[in-house]
CSV table of C-alpha atoms in Angstrom, one decimal:
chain,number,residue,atom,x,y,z
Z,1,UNK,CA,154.5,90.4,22.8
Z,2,UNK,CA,157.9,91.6,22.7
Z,3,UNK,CA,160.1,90.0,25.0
Z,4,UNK,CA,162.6,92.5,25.7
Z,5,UNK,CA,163.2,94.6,29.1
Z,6,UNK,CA,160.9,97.7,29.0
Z,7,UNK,CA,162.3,101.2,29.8
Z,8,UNK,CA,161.5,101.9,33.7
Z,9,UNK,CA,159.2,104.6,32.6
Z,10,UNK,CA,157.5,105.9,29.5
Z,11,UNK,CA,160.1,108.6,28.8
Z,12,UNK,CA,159.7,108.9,24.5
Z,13,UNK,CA,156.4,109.3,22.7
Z,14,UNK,CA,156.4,105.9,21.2
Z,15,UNK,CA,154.8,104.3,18.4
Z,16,UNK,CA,152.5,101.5,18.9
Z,17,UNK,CA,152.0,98.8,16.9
Z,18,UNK,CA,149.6,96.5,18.9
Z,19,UNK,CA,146.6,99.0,18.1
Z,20,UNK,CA,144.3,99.5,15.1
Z,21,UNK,CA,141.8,102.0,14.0
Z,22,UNK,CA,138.6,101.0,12.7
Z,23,UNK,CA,136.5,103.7,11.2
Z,24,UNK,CA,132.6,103.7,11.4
Z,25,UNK,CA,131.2,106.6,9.1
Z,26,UNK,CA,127.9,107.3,7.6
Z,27,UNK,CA,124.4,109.2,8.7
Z,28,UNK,CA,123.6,105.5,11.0
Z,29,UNK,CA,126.8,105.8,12.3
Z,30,UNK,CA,125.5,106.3,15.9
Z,31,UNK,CA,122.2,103.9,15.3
Z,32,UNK,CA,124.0,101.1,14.0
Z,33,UNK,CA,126.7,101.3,16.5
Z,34,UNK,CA,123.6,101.3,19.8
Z,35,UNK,CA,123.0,98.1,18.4
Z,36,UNK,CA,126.3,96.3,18.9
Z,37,UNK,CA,128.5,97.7,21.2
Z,38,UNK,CA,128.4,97.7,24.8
Z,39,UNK,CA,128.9,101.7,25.1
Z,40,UNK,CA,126.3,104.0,25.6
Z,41,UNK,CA,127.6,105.6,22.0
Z,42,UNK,CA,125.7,109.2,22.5
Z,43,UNK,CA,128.3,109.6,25.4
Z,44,UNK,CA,131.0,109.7,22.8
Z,45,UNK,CA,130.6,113.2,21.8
Z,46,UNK,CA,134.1,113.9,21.5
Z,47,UNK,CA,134.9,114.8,24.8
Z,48,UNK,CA,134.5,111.9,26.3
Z,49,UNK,CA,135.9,108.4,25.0
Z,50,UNK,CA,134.0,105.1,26.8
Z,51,UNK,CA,135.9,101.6,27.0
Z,52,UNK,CA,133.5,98.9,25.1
Z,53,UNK,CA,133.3,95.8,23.7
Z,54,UNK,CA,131.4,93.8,21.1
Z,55,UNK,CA,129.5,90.1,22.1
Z,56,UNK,CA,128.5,87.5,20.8
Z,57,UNK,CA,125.1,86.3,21.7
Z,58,UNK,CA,126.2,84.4,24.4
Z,59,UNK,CA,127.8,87.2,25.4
Z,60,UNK,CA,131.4,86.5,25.2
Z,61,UNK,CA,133.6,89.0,24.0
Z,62,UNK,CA,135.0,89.5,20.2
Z,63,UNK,CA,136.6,92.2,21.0
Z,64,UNK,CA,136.8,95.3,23.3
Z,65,UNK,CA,138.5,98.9,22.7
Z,66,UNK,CA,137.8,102.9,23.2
Z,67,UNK,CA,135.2,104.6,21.1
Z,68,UNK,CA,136.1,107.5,19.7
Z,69,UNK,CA,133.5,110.0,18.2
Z,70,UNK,CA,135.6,112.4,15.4
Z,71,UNK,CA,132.5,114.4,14.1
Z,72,UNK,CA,129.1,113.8,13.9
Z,73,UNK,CA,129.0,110.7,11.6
Z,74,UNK,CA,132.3,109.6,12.2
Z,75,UNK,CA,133.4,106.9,15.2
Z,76,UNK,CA,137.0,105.4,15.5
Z,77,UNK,CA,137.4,102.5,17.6
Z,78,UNK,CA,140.8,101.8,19.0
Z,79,UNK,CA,141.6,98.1,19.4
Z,80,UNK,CA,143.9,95.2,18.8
Z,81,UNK,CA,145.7,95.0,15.9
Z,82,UNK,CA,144.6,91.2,15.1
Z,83,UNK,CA,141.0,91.7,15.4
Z,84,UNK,CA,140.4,94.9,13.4
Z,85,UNK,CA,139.5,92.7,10.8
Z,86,UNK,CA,138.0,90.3,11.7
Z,87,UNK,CA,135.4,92.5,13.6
Z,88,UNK,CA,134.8,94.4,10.7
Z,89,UNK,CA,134.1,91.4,8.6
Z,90,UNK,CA,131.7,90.5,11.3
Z,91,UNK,CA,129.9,94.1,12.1
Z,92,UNK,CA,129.2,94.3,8.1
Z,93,UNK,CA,127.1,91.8,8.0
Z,94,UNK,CA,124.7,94.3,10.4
Z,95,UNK,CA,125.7,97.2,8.8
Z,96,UNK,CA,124.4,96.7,5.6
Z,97,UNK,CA,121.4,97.2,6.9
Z,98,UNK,CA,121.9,101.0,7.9
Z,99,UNK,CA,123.9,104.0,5.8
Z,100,UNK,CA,127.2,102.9,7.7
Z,101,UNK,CA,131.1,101.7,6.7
Z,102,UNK,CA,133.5,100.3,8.3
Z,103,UNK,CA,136.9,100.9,7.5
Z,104,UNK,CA,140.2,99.4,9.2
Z,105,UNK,CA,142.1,102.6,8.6
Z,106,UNK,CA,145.7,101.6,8.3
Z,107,UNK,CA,147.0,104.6,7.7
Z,108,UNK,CA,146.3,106.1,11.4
Z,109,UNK,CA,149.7,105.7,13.9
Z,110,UNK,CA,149.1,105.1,17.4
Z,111,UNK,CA,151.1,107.6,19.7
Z,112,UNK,CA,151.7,106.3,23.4
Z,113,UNK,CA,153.1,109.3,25.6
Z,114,UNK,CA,153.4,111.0,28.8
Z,115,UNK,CA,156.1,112.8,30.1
Z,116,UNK,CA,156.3,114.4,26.9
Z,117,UNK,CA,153.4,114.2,25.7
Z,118,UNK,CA,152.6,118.2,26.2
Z,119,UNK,CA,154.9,118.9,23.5
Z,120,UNK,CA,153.7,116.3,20.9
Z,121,UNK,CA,150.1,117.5,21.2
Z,122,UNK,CA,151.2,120.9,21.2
Z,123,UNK,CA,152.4,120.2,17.7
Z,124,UNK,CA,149.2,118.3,16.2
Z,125,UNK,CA,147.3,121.4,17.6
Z,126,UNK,CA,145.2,119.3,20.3
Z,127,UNK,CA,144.4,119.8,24.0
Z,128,UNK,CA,145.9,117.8,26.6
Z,129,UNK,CA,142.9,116.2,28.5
Z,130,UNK,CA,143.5,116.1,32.3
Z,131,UNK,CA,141.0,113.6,33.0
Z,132,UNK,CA,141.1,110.2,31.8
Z,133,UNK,CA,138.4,108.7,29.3
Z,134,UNK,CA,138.7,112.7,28.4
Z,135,UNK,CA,139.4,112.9,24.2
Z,136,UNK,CA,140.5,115.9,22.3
Z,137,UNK,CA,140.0,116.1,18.7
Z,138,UNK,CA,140.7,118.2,14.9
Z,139,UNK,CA,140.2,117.6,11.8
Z,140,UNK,CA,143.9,115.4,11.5
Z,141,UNK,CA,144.5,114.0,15.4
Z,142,UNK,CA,143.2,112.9,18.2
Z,143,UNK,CA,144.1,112.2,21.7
Z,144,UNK,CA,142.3,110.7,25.0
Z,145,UNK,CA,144.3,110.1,28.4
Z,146,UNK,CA,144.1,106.8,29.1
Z,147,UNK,CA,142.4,105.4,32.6
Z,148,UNK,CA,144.8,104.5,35.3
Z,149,UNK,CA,147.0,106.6,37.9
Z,150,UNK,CA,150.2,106.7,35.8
Z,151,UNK,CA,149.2,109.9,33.8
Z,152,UNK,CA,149.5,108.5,29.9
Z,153,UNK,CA,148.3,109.8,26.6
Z,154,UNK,CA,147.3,108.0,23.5
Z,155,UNK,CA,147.1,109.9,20.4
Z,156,UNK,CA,145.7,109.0,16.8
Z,157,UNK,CA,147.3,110.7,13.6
Z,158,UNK,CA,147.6,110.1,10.2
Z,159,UNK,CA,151.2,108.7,8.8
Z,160,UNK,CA,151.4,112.0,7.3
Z,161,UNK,CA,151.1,114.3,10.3
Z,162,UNK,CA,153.1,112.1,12.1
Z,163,UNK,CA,156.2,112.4,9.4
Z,164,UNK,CA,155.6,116.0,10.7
Z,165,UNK,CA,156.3,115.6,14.3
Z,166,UNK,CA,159.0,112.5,13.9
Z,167,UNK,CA,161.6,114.3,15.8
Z,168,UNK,CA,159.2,114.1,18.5
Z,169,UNK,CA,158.5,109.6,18.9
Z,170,UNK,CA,160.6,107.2,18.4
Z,171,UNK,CA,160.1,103.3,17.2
Z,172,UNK,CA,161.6,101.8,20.7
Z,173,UNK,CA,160.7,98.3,21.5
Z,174,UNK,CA,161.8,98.7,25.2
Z,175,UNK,CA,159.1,102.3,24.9
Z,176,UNK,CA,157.0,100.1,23.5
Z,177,UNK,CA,156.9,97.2,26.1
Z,178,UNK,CA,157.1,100.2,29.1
Z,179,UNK,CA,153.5,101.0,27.5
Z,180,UNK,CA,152.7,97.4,27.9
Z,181,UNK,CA,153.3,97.2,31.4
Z,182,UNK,CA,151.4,100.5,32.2
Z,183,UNK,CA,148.7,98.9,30.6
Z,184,UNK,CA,148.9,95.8,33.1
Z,185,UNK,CA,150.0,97.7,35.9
Z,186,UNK,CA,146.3,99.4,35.5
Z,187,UNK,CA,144.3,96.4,35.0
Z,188,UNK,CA,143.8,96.9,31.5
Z,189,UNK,CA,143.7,94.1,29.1
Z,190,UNK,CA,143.0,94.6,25.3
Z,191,UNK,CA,141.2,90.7,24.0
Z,192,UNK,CA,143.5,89.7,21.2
Z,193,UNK,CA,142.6,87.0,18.7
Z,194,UNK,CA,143.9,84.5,20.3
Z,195,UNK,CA,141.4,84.1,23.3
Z,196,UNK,CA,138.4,85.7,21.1
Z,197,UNK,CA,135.0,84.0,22.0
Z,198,UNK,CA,135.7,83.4,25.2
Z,199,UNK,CA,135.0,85.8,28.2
Z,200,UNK,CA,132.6,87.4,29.4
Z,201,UNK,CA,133.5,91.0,29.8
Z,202,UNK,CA,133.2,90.7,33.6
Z,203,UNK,CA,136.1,88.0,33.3
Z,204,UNK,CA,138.0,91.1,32.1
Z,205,UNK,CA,136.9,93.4,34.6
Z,206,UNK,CA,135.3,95.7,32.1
Z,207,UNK,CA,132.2,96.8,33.9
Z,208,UNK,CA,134.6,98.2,36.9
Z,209,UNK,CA,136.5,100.0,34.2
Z,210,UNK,CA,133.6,101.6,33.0
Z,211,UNK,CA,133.4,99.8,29.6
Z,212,UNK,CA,129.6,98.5,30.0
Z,213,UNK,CA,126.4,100.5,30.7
Z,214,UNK,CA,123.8,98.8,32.3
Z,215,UNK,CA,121.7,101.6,31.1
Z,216,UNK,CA,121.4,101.6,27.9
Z,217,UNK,CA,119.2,99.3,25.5
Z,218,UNK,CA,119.7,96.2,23.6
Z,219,UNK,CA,122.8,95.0,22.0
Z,220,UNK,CA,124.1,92.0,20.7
Z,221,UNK,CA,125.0,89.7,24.2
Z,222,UNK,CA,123.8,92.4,26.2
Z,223,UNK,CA,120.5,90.1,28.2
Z,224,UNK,CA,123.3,87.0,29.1
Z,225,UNK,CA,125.8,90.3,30.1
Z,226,UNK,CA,123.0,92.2,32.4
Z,227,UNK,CA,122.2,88.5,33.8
Z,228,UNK,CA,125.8,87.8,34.6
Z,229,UNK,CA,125.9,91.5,36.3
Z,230,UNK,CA,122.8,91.3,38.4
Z,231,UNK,CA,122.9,87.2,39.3
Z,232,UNK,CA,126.2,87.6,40.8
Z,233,UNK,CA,127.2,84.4,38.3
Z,234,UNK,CA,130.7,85.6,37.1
Z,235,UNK,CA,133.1,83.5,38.7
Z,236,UNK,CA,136.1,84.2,36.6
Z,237,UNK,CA,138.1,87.7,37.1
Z,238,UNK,CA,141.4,89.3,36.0
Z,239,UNK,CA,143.8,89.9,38.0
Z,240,UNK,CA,147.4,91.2,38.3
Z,241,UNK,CA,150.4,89.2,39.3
Z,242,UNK,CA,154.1,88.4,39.0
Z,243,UNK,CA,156.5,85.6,38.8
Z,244,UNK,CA,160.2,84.8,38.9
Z,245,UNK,CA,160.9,83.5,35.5
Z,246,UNK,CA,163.7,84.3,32.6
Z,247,UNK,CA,160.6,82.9,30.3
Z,248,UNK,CA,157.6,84.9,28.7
Z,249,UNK,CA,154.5,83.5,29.5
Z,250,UNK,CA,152.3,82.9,26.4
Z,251,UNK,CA,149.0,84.7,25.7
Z,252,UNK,CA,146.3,81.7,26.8
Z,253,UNK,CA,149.2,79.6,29.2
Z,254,UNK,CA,147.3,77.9,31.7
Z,255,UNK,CA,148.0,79.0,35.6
Z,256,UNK,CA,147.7,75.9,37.9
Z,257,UNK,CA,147.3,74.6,41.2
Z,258,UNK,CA,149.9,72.0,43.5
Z,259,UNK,CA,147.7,69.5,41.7
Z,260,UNK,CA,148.2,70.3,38.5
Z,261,UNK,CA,144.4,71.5,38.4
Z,262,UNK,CA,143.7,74.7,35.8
Z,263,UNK,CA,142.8,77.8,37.9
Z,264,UNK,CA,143.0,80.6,35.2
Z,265,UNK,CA,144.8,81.6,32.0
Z,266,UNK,CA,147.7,84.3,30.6
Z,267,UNK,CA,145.9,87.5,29.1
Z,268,UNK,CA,148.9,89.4,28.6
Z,269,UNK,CA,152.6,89.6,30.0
Z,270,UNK,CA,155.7,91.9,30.0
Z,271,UNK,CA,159.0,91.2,31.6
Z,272,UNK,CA,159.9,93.4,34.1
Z,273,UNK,CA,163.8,92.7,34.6
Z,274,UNK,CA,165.8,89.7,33.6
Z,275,UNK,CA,164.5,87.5,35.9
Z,276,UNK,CA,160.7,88.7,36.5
Z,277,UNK,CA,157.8,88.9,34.8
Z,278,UNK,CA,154.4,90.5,35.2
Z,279,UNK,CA,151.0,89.8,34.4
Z,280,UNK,CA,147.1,89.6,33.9
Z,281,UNK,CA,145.4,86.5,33.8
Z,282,UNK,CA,142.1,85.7,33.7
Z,283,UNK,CA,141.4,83.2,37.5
Z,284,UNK,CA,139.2,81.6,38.8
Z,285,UNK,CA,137.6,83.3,42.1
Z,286,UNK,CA,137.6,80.0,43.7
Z,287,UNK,CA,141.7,80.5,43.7
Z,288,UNK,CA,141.8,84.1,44.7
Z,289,UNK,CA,139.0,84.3,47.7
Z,290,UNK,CA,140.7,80.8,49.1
Z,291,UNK,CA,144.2,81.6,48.3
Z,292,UNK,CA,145.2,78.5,46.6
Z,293,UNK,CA,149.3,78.7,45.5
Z,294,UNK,CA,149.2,79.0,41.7
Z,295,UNK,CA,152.0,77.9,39.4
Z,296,UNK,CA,152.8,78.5,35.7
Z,297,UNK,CA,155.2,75.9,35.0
Z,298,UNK,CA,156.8,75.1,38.1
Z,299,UNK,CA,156.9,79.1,38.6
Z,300,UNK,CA,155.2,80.3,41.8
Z,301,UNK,CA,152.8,83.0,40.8
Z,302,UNK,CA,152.2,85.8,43.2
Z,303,UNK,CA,149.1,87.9,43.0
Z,304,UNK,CA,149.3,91.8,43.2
Z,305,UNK,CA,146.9,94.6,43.6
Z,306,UNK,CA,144.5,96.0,41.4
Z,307,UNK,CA,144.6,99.8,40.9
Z,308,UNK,CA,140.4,99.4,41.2
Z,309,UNK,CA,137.8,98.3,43.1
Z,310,UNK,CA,136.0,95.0,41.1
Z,311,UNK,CA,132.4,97.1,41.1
Z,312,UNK,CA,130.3,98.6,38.4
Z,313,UNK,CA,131.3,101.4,37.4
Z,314,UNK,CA,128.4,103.2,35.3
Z,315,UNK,CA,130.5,105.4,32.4
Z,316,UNK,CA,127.6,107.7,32.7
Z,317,UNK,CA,129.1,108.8,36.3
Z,318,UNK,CA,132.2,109.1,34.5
Z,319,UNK,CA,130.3,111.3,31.8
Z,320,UNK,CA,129.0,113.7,34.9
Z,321,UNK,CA,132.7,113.6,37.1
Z,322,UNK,CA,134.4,114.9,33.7
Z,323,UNK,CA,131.7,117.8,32.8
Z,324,UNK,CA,131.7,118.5,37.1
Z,325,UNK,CA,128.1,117.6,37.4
Z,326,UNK,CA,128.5,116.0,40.8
């Protein structure tokens, strides 16, 4: 991640480079996708966009993302940048057994936005959603609001429709980094490759964000997931916090007690000023319920609010609060 001093607000539709698109086409589209992910994918009917992820069978995460439905055999997943491949390479070893692709579509630009975001999807001839997890589709863009307070807008266009609106984003590292921090600020962490096979998607608070139904059938991890869920037996959790520091923390940098003694690791980090960083990690419970000082190298580490309660949230209530059934 960019080191430099984000913009105190998302004030530019930006482009974001951290995100990739990868494409799942074909009549088994939906089928083949039931199978794998951790979405109820018949609730992607292009109004509404759930937060997944993709398990091994142990159940730890290879990667997680929103799930975009474009038309009736077309989904785009929106994830990191350094594990659109490599999920696709592992998904097509499943696919081949149902009429499905996979593509890593690199010619699709990611669009953050907000303040001005009315005027950019104005332009590519969408909606703005009000409601977050809401999507609005055509035939060339796409754009969901993004979950969190801080009212933000993600858009997905092709290189050439964005050449078309480039008076509207710029290519701002500071824009960039200011999308960061909104995303940690709302408890949002995207896996990257670096920690790939290694949590649970409890560990990243993905069930209280929606990103898991418990309702749904089978899928790859999905019995050591449910058992985790109903067991109680996660006892790792992201949380947000900040330090003093004129140093980045590294994605995976261990968090420590007094005694030296590993309590949780960096997920993501964004300086906030000069001399202040903020961050998810991924922390023991032990550390947070007891409220054991942590320490990243010598740095005091002080924990700060979630913008959620750490409960299941089922995305089919989500589904029924956006259509106004309850």
């Amino acid at each position: 991640m960019a080191t430099v001093i984000p913009s105190t607000a998302i004030t530019d539709n930006v482009r974001l480079h951290h995100l990739a698109a990868l494409d799942v086409t074909g009549a088994d589209a939906e089928k083949f996708l039931q199978g794998q992910t951790s979405a109820q994918v018949s609730l992607a009917d292009g109004e509404f966009a759930p937060l997944t992820c993709f398990c091994t069978p142990k159940g730890r995460m290879l990667a997680n993302g929103q799930l975009l439905r474009l038309n009736a055999e077309h989904f785009r997943l929106i994830l990191s940048v350094s594990l659109a491949d490599s999920l696709a390479a592992h998904l097509k070893k499943f696919a081949a057994f149902y009429r499905a692709e996979l593509i890593h579509n690199t010619n699709i630009t990611f669009i953050g936005a907000s303040k001005a975001a009315g005027t950019l999807a104005e332009s590519l001839g969408l909606t703005l959603p009000e409601q977050p997890y809401a999507q609005s589709v055509n035939e060339q863009s796409s754009v969901v609001r993004v979950a969190g307070k801080m009212p933000r807008w993600l858009f997905c266009t092709t290189e050439t429709t964005t050449e078309a609106s480039s008076q509207q984003v710029v290519d701002d590292e500071a824009q960039q980094a200011a999308w960061q921090l909104a995303d940690i600020r709302s408890g949002i962490a995207w896996l990257s490759e670096a920690q790939q096979d290694q949590f649970l998607p409890q560990m990243l608070n993905w069930e209280a964000l929606g990103g898991i139904s418990f309702k749904k059938g089978c899928y790859t991890g999905q019995e050591v997931v449910a058992r985790a869920h109903f067991r109680g037996q996660v006892k790792k959790r992201l949380v947000h916090a900040e330090l003093t520091s004129t140093t980045l923390p590294e994605t995976g940098a261990s968090i420590k007690t007094e005694l030296d003694k590993a309590m949780g690791e960096v997920v993501a980090s964004v300086r906030r000023d000069n001399d202040s960083v903020e961050l998810l990690a991924v922390m023991n419970t032990k550390a947070t319920e007891e409220a054991i000082p942590l320490y990243w190298e010598g740095n005091a580490i002080t924990l700060l609010p979630l913008p959620y309660a750490i409960e299941r949230l089922d995305p089919e209530q989500l589904v029924a609060t956006l259509k106004g059934q309850v």
